[in-house]
Amino acid sequence: MERIDAANGADPESEEVDGRSMPKALLYGLRMSACLEDLAPGASEALRLAVRCQHIQRWKIPRSDFPVGRLGYRQWRTELAWYHAQTAGAILRDAGYDDALVDRVQALVRKERFKSDPEAQTLEDVACLVFLRHYLPAFAKKQSDEKLVEILAKTWKKMSPAGREAVREIGFTPPLKSLLDRAVRRT
């Protein structure tokens, strides 16, 4: 975890948290781990590592390097998944992990079979929960209500029943709660 955090700690962008500045990628990894601990405290080592690595050094592949629109977004996300898995693998091998664990972490980071692999689904739930809990308010300011409802509906569809139950514990503002309710009714 220290090596993963060191890699993410090099993020040139930071975010203010509790009055102090923290590299964004490091903060995201810590939030992911905390959320996993709440959602699945008995998670395997592979899942714990994958959760922490999910966006490792994300800033190195900026969205602006890809075409605007849905196709460009998907290309960016696909490239990121492979980059994150490759970067995680290099760090884990250097830390002495065996090939079986490294391969498992990489498959989880790439979210292979997330609807049929319980651990991959848990990782997806954690990513959705972290987005909803920590990033949705700022993200919502940049979207129309209709676009946000569409995005929230897609997010809801990706989540398991356990993940959806955890969403109910998030203290959304009334406007965001209303938009989420609209999104859930669409699914």
XYZ file of N, CA and C in Angstrom:
561
model
N 0.829 -1.194 0.000
C 0.000 0.000 0.000
C 0.875 1.261 0.000
N 1.995 1.202 0.711
C 2.875 2.373 0.745
C 3.395 2.717 -0.648
N 3.727 1.711 -1.436
C 4.238 1.955 -2.786
C 3.128 2.502 -3.686
N 1.938 1.971 -3.537
C 0.797 2.478 -4.308
C 0.534 3.927 -3.932
N 0.523 4.190 -2.626
C 0.275 5.557 -2.162
C 1.377 6.515 -2.623
N 2.608 6.042 -2.648
C 3.705 6.890 -3.132
C 3.508 7.236 -4.609
N 3.089 6.251 -5.401
C 2.827 6.505 -6.820
C 1.703 7.521 -6.980
N 0.645 7.368 -6.206
C -0.474 8.304 -6.288
C -0.154 9.647 -5.645
N 0.771 9.645 -4.698
C 1.159 10.883 -4.037
C 1.916 11.844 -4.944
N 2.327 11.371 -6.108
C 3.023 12.227 -7.070
C 2.059 13.023 -7.953
N 0.759 12.866 -7.735
C -0.228 13.594 -8.534
C 0.034 15.097 -8.407
N 0.193 15.801 -9.527
C 0.452 17.242 -9.456
C -0.773 18.061 -9.031
N -1.957 17.460 -9.115
C -3.168 18.170 -8.684
C -3.517 17.762 -7.264
N -4.041 18.715 -6.511
C -4.392 18.429 -5.131
C -5.814 18.881 -4.825
N -6.285 18.434 -3.684
C -7.629 18.771 -3.224
C -7.537 19.099 -1.737
N -8.306 20.084 -1.319
C -8.344 20.455 0.090
C -9.273 19.502 0.841
N -8.746 18.935 1.931
C -9.536 18.055 2.782
C -9.201 18.406 4.228
N -10.226 18.747 4.973
C -10.032 19.083 6.386
C -8.918 20.109 6.583
N -8.880 21.103 5.716
C -7.926 22.186 5.852
C -6.518 21.893 5.385
N -6.314 20.745 4.756
C -4.966 20.467 4.242
C -5.058 19.996 2.796
N -3.982 20.241 2.070
C -3.914 19.863 0.660
C -3.396 18.433 0.543
N -4.045 17.659 -0.341
C -3.644 16.266 -0.546
C -3.685 15.962 -2.040
N -2.693 15.212 -2.554
C -2.740 14.837 -3.974
C -4.055 14.107 -4.288
N -4.702 14.499 -5.378
C -6.022 13.951 -5.711
C -6.032 12.431 -5.848
N -5.045 11.866 -6.526
C -5.030 10.418 -6.734
C -4.830 9.672 -5.417
N -4.020 10.208 -4.546
C -3.824 9.601 -3.229
C -5.120 9.647 -2.441
N -5.772 10.788 -2.442
C -7.045 10.938 -1.733
C -8.085 9.955 -2.268
N -8.146 9.816 -3.591
C -9.105 8.884 -4.187
C -8.825 7.453 -3.709
N -7.577 7.031 -3.728
C -7.224 5.687 -3.277
C -7.600 5.455 -1.821
N -7.341 6.440 -0.983
C -7.699 6.322 0.439
C -9.212 6.244 0.612
N -9.934 7.034 -0.152
C -11.405 6.989 -0.085
C -11.930 5.632 -0.555
N -11.319 5.102 -1.596
C -11.734 3.787 -2.088
C -11.517 2.725 -1.012
N -10.366 2.730 -0.377
C -10.082 1.741 0.666
C -11.036 1.882 1.851
N -11.305 3.108 2.260
C -12.227 3.329 3.377
C -13.628 2.828 3.030
N -14.055 3.073 1.823
C -15.374 2.620 1.387
C -15.426 1.095 1.341
N -14.369 0.463 0.843
C -14.327 -0.999 0.816
C -14.419 -1.554 2.234
N -13.722 -0.937 3.156
C -13.754 -1.399 4.545
C -15.178 -1.340 5.108
N -15.925 -0.297 4.739
C -17.323 -0.187 5.184
C -18.212 -1.221 4.506
N -18.016 -1.398 3.203
C -18.893 -2.264 2.420
C -18.559 -3.745 2.588
N -17.275 -4.070 2.616
C -16.847 -5.475 2.664
C -15.602 -5.594 3.545
N -15.767 -5.506 4.861
C -14.598 -5.509 5.748
C -13.747 -6.774 5.665
N -14.281 -7.864 5.187
C -13.513 -9.105 5.066
C -12.947 -9.329 3.682
N -12.781 -8.260 2.908
C -12.324 -8.375 1.520
C -10.947 -9.029 1.448
N -10.725 -9.742 0.350
C -9.441 -10.405 0.121
C -8.333 -9.374 -0.088
N -7.100 -9.836 0.050
C -5.953 -8.958 -0.190
C -5.949 -8.459 -1.633
N -6.293 -9.339 -2.561
C -6.323 -8.929 -3.976
C -7.315 -7.791 -4.190
N -8.491 -7.903 -3.593
C -9.490 -6.848 -3.762
C -9.039 -5.564 -3.071
N -8.443 -5.673 -1.904
C -7.956 -4.474 -1.206
C -6.901 -3.743 -2.046
N -6.016 -4.506 -2.647
C -4.985 -3.905 -3.496
C -5.602 -3.301 -4.763
N -6.524 -4.023 -5.375
C -7.151 -3.531 -6.608
C -7.919 -2.241 -6.362
N -8.616 -2.177 -5.257
C -9.372 -0.969 -4.924
C -8.428 0.223 -4.793
N -7.302 0.016 -4.143
C -6.358 1.107 -3.932
C -5.676 1.508 -5.243
N -5.542 0.555 -6.184
C -4.863 0.802 -7.465
C -5.799 1.249 -8.579
N -7.077 1.268 -8.334
C -8.011 1.424 -9.439
C -7.721 2.625 -10.339
N -7.325 3.732 -9.767
C -7.019 4.925 -10.571
C -5.567 5.345 -10.417
N -4.693 4.391 -10.230
C -3.291 4.718 -9.962
C -2.699 5.581 -11.078
N -2.155 6.700 -10.685
C -1.528 7.669 -11.597
C -2.430 8.053 -12.780
N -3.682 8.228 -12.495
C -4.657 8.538 -13.549
C -4.299 9.807 -14.320
N -3.680 10.739 -13.670
C -3.362 12.014 -14.315
C -2.413 11.859 -15.506
N -1.729 10.740 -15.592
C -0.755 10.544 -16.675
C -1.415 10.305 -18.032
N -2.706 9.994 -18.031
C -3.441 9.813 -19.292
C -4.660 10.740 -19.234
N -4.482 12.000 -19.609
C -5.581 12.958 -19.490
C -6.715 12.713 -20.492
N -7.896 13.023 -20.052
C -9.086 12.884 -20.906
C -8.933 13.730 -22.166
N -8.272 14.861 -22.036
C -8.116 15.782 -23.175
C -7.280 15.194 -24.312
N -6.590 14.079 -24.077
C -5.813 13.422 -25.134
C -6.679 12.577 -26.065
N -7.962 12.498 -25.789
C -8.878 11.649 -26.554
C -9.987 12.499 -27.154
N -10.628 12.003 -28.206
C -11.690 12.784 -28.846
C -12.848 13.100 -27.889
N -13.485 14.206 -28.161
C -14.667 14.599 -27.411
C -15.788 13.614 -27.740
N -16.689 13.419 -26.817
C -17.850 12.566 -27.065
C -17.730 11.196 -26.439
N -18.779 10.442 -26.619
C -18.908 9.129 -25.988
C -17.814 8.148 -26.430
N -17.528 8.110 -27.728
C -16.511 7.191 -28.230
C -15.136 7.536 -27.649
N -14.788 8.804 -27.632
C -13.522 9.237 -27.049
C -13.450 8.911 -25.565
N -14.566 9.087 -24.871
C -14.615 8.766 -23.441
C -14.358 7.277 -23.214
N -14.990 6.447 -24.026
C -14.787 4.995 -23.884
C -13.350 4.586 -24.214
N -12.771 5.206 -25.225
C -11.371 4.919 -25.556
C -10.463 5.284 -24.378
N -10.729 6.440 -23.801
C -9.942 6.903 -22.651
C -10.077 5.928 -21.485
N -11.301 5.533 -21.164
C -11.521 4.616 -20.037
C -10.861 3.260 -20.278
N -10.907 2.760 -21.502
C -10.270 1.482 -21.829
C -8.762 1.583 -21.668
N -8.188 2.654 -22.195
C -6.739 2.845 -22.059
C -6.344 2.983 -20.595
N -7.146 3.728 -19.826
C -6.857 3.879 -18.400
C -6.866 2.532 -17.684
N -7.862 1.706 -17.948
C -7.967 0.411 -17.264
C -6.715 -0.424 -17.498
N -6.244 -0.459 -18.721
C -5.037 -1.223 -19.026
C -3.810 -0.578 -18.382
N -3.731 0.730 -18.405
C -2.606 1.426 -17.780
C -2.582 1.178 -16.272
N -3.741 1.316 -15.631
C -3.809 1.098 -14.183
C -3.402 -0.332 -13.836
N -3.879 -1.287 -14.603
C -3.550 -2.697 -14.341
C -2.051 -2.938 -14.527
N -1.493 -2.385 -15.578
C -0.065 -2.565 -15.862
C 0.787 -1.913 -14.761
N 0.416 -0.711 -14.371
C 1.150 0.010 -13.331
C 1.046 -0.720 -11.994
N -0.164 -1.160 -11.669
C -0.361 -1.921 -10.426
C 0.489 -3.185 -10.445
N 0.496 -3.889 -11.562
C 1.274 -5.118 -11.677
C 2.756 -4.889 -11.437
N 3.292 -3.822 -12.004
C 4.710 -3.522 -11.827
C 5.030 -3.236 -10.358
N 4.181 -2.474 -9.702
C 4.399 -2.154 -8.283
C 4.297 -3.416 -7.431
N 3.293 -4.234 -7.702
C 3.091 -5.438 -6.894
C 4.211 -6.457 -7.105
N 4.651 -6.623 -8.336
C 5.776 -7.537 -8.586
C 7.033 -7.051 -7.883
N 7.265 -5.739 -7.944
C 8.432 -5.160 -7.282
C 8.353 -5.343 -5.759
N 7.136 -5.407 -5.232
C 6.940 -5.614 -3.792
C 7.015 -7.089 -3.407
N 7.144 -7.975 -4.409
C 7.331 -9.384 -4.116
C 6.103 -10.262 -4.215
N 5.001 -9.720 -4.716
C 3.796 -10.545 -4.871
C 3.985 -11.545 -6.007
N 3.343 -12.710 -5.876
C 3.458 -13.741 -6.907
C 2.550 -13.433 -8.097
N 2.813 -14.148 -9.197
C 2.085 -13.892 -10.441
C 0.578 -14.097 -10.292
N 0.167 -15.079 -9.519
C -1.261 -15.359 -9.368
C -1.978 -14.167 -8.742
N -1.415 -13.599 -7.691
C -2.060 -12.453 -7.051
C -2.004 -11.235 -7.965
N -0.886 -11.015 -8.606
C -0.761 -9.874 -9.521
C -1.787 -9.991 -10.644
N -1.917 -11.170 -11.229
C -2.887 -11.378 -12.303
C -4.308 -11.103 -11.823
N -4.599 -11.539 -10.599
C -5.943 -11.323 -10.044
C -6.216 -9.839 -9.830
N -5.248 -9.138 -9.260
C -5.418 -7.697 -9.052
C -5.619 -6.999 -10.396
N -4.829 -7.367 -11.388
C -4.957 -6.731 -12.704
C -6.334 -6.990 -13.315
N -6.843 -8.200 -13.195
C -8.181 -8.510 -13.722
C -9.242 -7.681 -13.001
N -9.080 -7.521 -11.699
C -10.037 -6.710 -10.941
C -9.956 -5.244 -11.345
N -8.756 -4.730 -11.481
C -8.582 -3.329 -11.870
C -9.207 -3.077 -13.243
N -9.102 -4.047 -14.133
C -9.718 -3.914 -15.462
C -11.222 -4.172 -15.415
N -11.715 -4.568 -14.237
C -13.142 -4.861 -14.022
C -13.653 -5.917 -14.985
N -12.840 -6.939 -15.177
C -13.250 -8.040 -16.027
C -14.404 -8.784 -15.348
N -15.432 -9.050 -16.103
C -16.576 -9.842 -15.634
C -17.194 -9.286 -14.349
N -17.339 -7.957 -14.258
C -17.792 -7.414 -12.994
C -19.221 -7.809 -12.631
N -20.012 -8.220 -13.583
C -21.363 -8.681 -13.243
C -21.379 -10.146 -12.812
N -20.341 -10.914 -13.124
C -20.328 -12.332 -12.735
C -19.259 -12.668 -11.694
N -18.355 -11.760 -11.434
C -17.293 -11.963 -10.445
C -17.640 -11.112 -9.222
N -17.962 -11.739 -8.099
C -18.370 -10.964 -6.919
C -17.351 -9.909 -6.478
N -16.066 -10.219 -6.569
C -15.076 -9.217 -6.160
C -15.017 -8.057 -7.148
N -15.120 -8.341 -8.424
C -15.132 -7.265 -9.417
C -16.379 -6.399 -9.235
N -17.500 -7.033 -8.890
C -18.721 -6.270 -8.628
C -18.554 -5.396 -7.389
N -17.896 -5.921 -6.377
C -17.650 -5.116 -5.178
C -16.784 -3.912 -5.511
N -15.756 -4.110 -6.327
C -14.918 -2.986 -6.735
C -15.760 -1.941 -7.472
N -16.632 -2.401 -8.340
C -17.511 -1.468 -9.071
C -18.432 -0.729 -8.104
N -18.982 -1.451 -7.134
C -19.836 -0.805 -6.126
C -19.060 0.271 -5.377
N -17.841 -0.054 -4.966
C -17.010 0.900 -4.226
C -16.744 2.136 -5.087
N -16.389 1.943 -6.341
C -16.127 3.079 -7.231
C -17.373 3.959 -7.369
N -18.527 3.329 -7.519
C -19.772 4.096 -7.635
C -20.076 4.846 -6.344
N -19.893 4.185 -5.209
C -20.164 4.819 -3.919
C -19.226 5.997 -3.656
N -17.958 5.833 -3.988
C -17.009 6.933 -3.797
C -17.392 8.108 -4.696
N -17.765 7.827 -5.923
C -18.220 8.895 -6.814
C -19.423 9.615 -6.215
N -20.426 8.851 -5.813
C -21.655 9.451 -5.298
C -21.411 10.230 -4.005
N -20.597 9.693 -3.133
C -20.368 10.318 -1.826
C -19.437 11.532 -1.913
N -18.394 11.449 -2.714
C -17.365 12.481 -2.671
C -17.286 13.394 -3.889
N -17.737 12.925 -5.041
C -17.508 13.687 -6.268
C -18.787 14.162 -6.955
N -19.909 13.589 -6.600
C -21.165 13.956 -7.266
C -21.520 15.436 -7.112
N -21.429 16.025 -5.931
C -21.847 17.435 -5.824
C -21.125 18.362 -6.806
N -19.816 18.249 -6.917
C -19.080 19.112 -7.859
C -19.391 18.727 -9.304
N -19.486 17.418 -9.572
C -19.798 16.934 -10.912
C -21.169 17.439 -11.363
N -22.123 17.435 -10.451
C -23.497 17.834 -10.779
C -23.582 19.283 -11.237
N -22.705 20.122 -10.741
C -22.726 21.539 -11.113
C -22.377 21.756 -12.580
N -21.741 20.763 -13.202
C -21.299 20.880 -14.590
C -22.268 20.220 -15.571
N -23.363 19.631 -15.070
C -24.290 18.865 -15.905
C -25.696 19.444 -15.831
N -26.438 19.258 -16.896
C -27.865 19.584 -16.816
C -28.537 18.514 -15.960
N -29.698 18.824 -15.424
C -30.413 17.835 -14.610
C -30.697 16.571 -15.407
N -31.098 16.725 -16.654
C -31.437 15.557 -17.467
C -30.215 14.675 -17.718
N -29.087 15.293 -18.023
C -27.859 14.531 -18.240
C -27.425 13.840 -16.944
N -27.569 14.516 -15.843
C -27.197 13.935 -14.560
C -28.090 12.751 -14.207
N -29.377 12.859 -14.476
C -30.284 11.734 -14.229
C -29.869 10.534 -15.075
N -29.491 10.782 -16.311
C -29.029 9.698 -17.200
C -27.767 9.026 -16.628
N -26.821 9.823 -16.182
C -25.574 9.293 -15.610
C -25.858 8.527 -14.326
N -26.709 9.062 -13.484
C -27.053 8.382 -12.234
C -27.782 7.067 -12.493
N -28.626 7.030 -13.506
C -29.317 5.778 -13.859
C -28.301 4.724 -14.306
N -27.320 5.117 -15.096
C -26.278 4.172 -15.524
C -25.462 3.698 -14.321
N -25.159 4.604 -13.425
C -24.420 4.243 -12.215
C -25.218 3.241 -11.397
N -26.487 3.494 -11.211
C -27.362 2.615 -10.420
C -27.430 1.218 -11.029
N -27.514 1.149 -12.346
C -27.592 -0.151 -13.031
C -26.338 -0.989 -12.819
N -25.193 -0.326 -12.654
C -23.931 -1.054 -12.478
C -23.781 -1.636 -11.075
N -24.594 -1.183 -10.152
C -24.405 -1.553 -8.750
C -25.187 -2.808 -8.359
N -24.649 -3.521 -7.387
C -25.309 -4.700 -6.815
C -26.345 -4.248 -5.783
N -27.188 -5.161 -5.320
C -28.122 -4.811 -4.241
C -27.407 -4.265 -2.994
N -26.261 -4.829 -2.630
C -25.521 -4.339 -1.461
C -25.017 -2.917 -1.695
N -24.520 -2.650 -2.894
C -24.061 -1.306 -3.223
C -25.209 -0.314 -3.213
N -26.326 -0.723 -3.764
C -27.504 0.161 -3.776
C -27.990 0.459 -2.367
N -27.936 -0.527 -1.515
C -28.338 -0.317 -0.118
C -27.413 0.700 0.542
N -26.134 0.625 0.260
C -25.175 1.571 0.831
C -25.425 2.996 0.333
N -25.937 3.138 -0.873
C -26.257 4.468 -1.406
C -27.295 5.140 -0.521
N -28.204 4.375 0.010
C -29.279 4.935 0.841
C -28.752 5.579 2.119
N -27.521 5.256 2.483
C -26.920 5.814 3.698
C -26.182 7.129 3.443
N -26.050 7.527 2.186
C -25.353 8.766 1.846
C -26.304 9.937 2.065
N -25.825 10.955 2.712
C -26.644 12.135 2.988
C -26.620 13.123 1.843
N -27.418 12.867 0.816
C -27.490 13.766 -0.338
C -28.263 15.024 0.007
N -27.929 16.103 -0.667
C -28.748 17.305 -0.551
C -30.111 16.988 -1.167
N -31.177 17.701 -0.776
C -32.494 17.417 -1.370
C -32.516 17.463 -2.902
N -31.858 18.443 -3.559
C -31.884 18.425 -5.027
C -31.210 17.182 -5.625
N -30.060 16.763 -5.063
C -29.387 15.570 -5.582
C -30.185 14.314 -5.281
N -30.803 14.268 -4.114
C -31.647 13.111 -3.760
C -32.809 13.000 -4.735
N -33.400 14.110 -5.102
C -34.505 14.115 -6.065
C -34.050 13.602 -7.432
N -32.868 14.031 -7.871
C -32.343 13.573 -9.157
C -32.013 12.080 -9.110
N -31.445 11.622 -8.004
C -31.163 10.199 -7.858
C -32.460 9.390 -7.866
N -33.478 9.875 -7.184
C -34.767 9.173 -7.183
C -35.336 9.068 -8.602
N -35.214 10.141 -9.364
C -35.658 10.099 -10.766
C -34.871 9.055 -11.545
N -33.569 9.002 -11.318
C -32.702 8.050 -12.024
C -33.081 6.624 -11.675
N -33.334 6.361 -10.412
C -33.688 5.005 -9.975
C -35.014 4.577 -10.595
N -35.959 5.489 -10.703
C -37.254 5.161 -11.318
C -37.089 4.794 -12.798
N -36.049 5.298 -13.436
C -35.802 4.989 -14.861
C -35.250 3.589 -15.084
N -34.670 3.006 -14.045
C -34.010 1.709 -14.220
C -34.956 0.547 -14.076
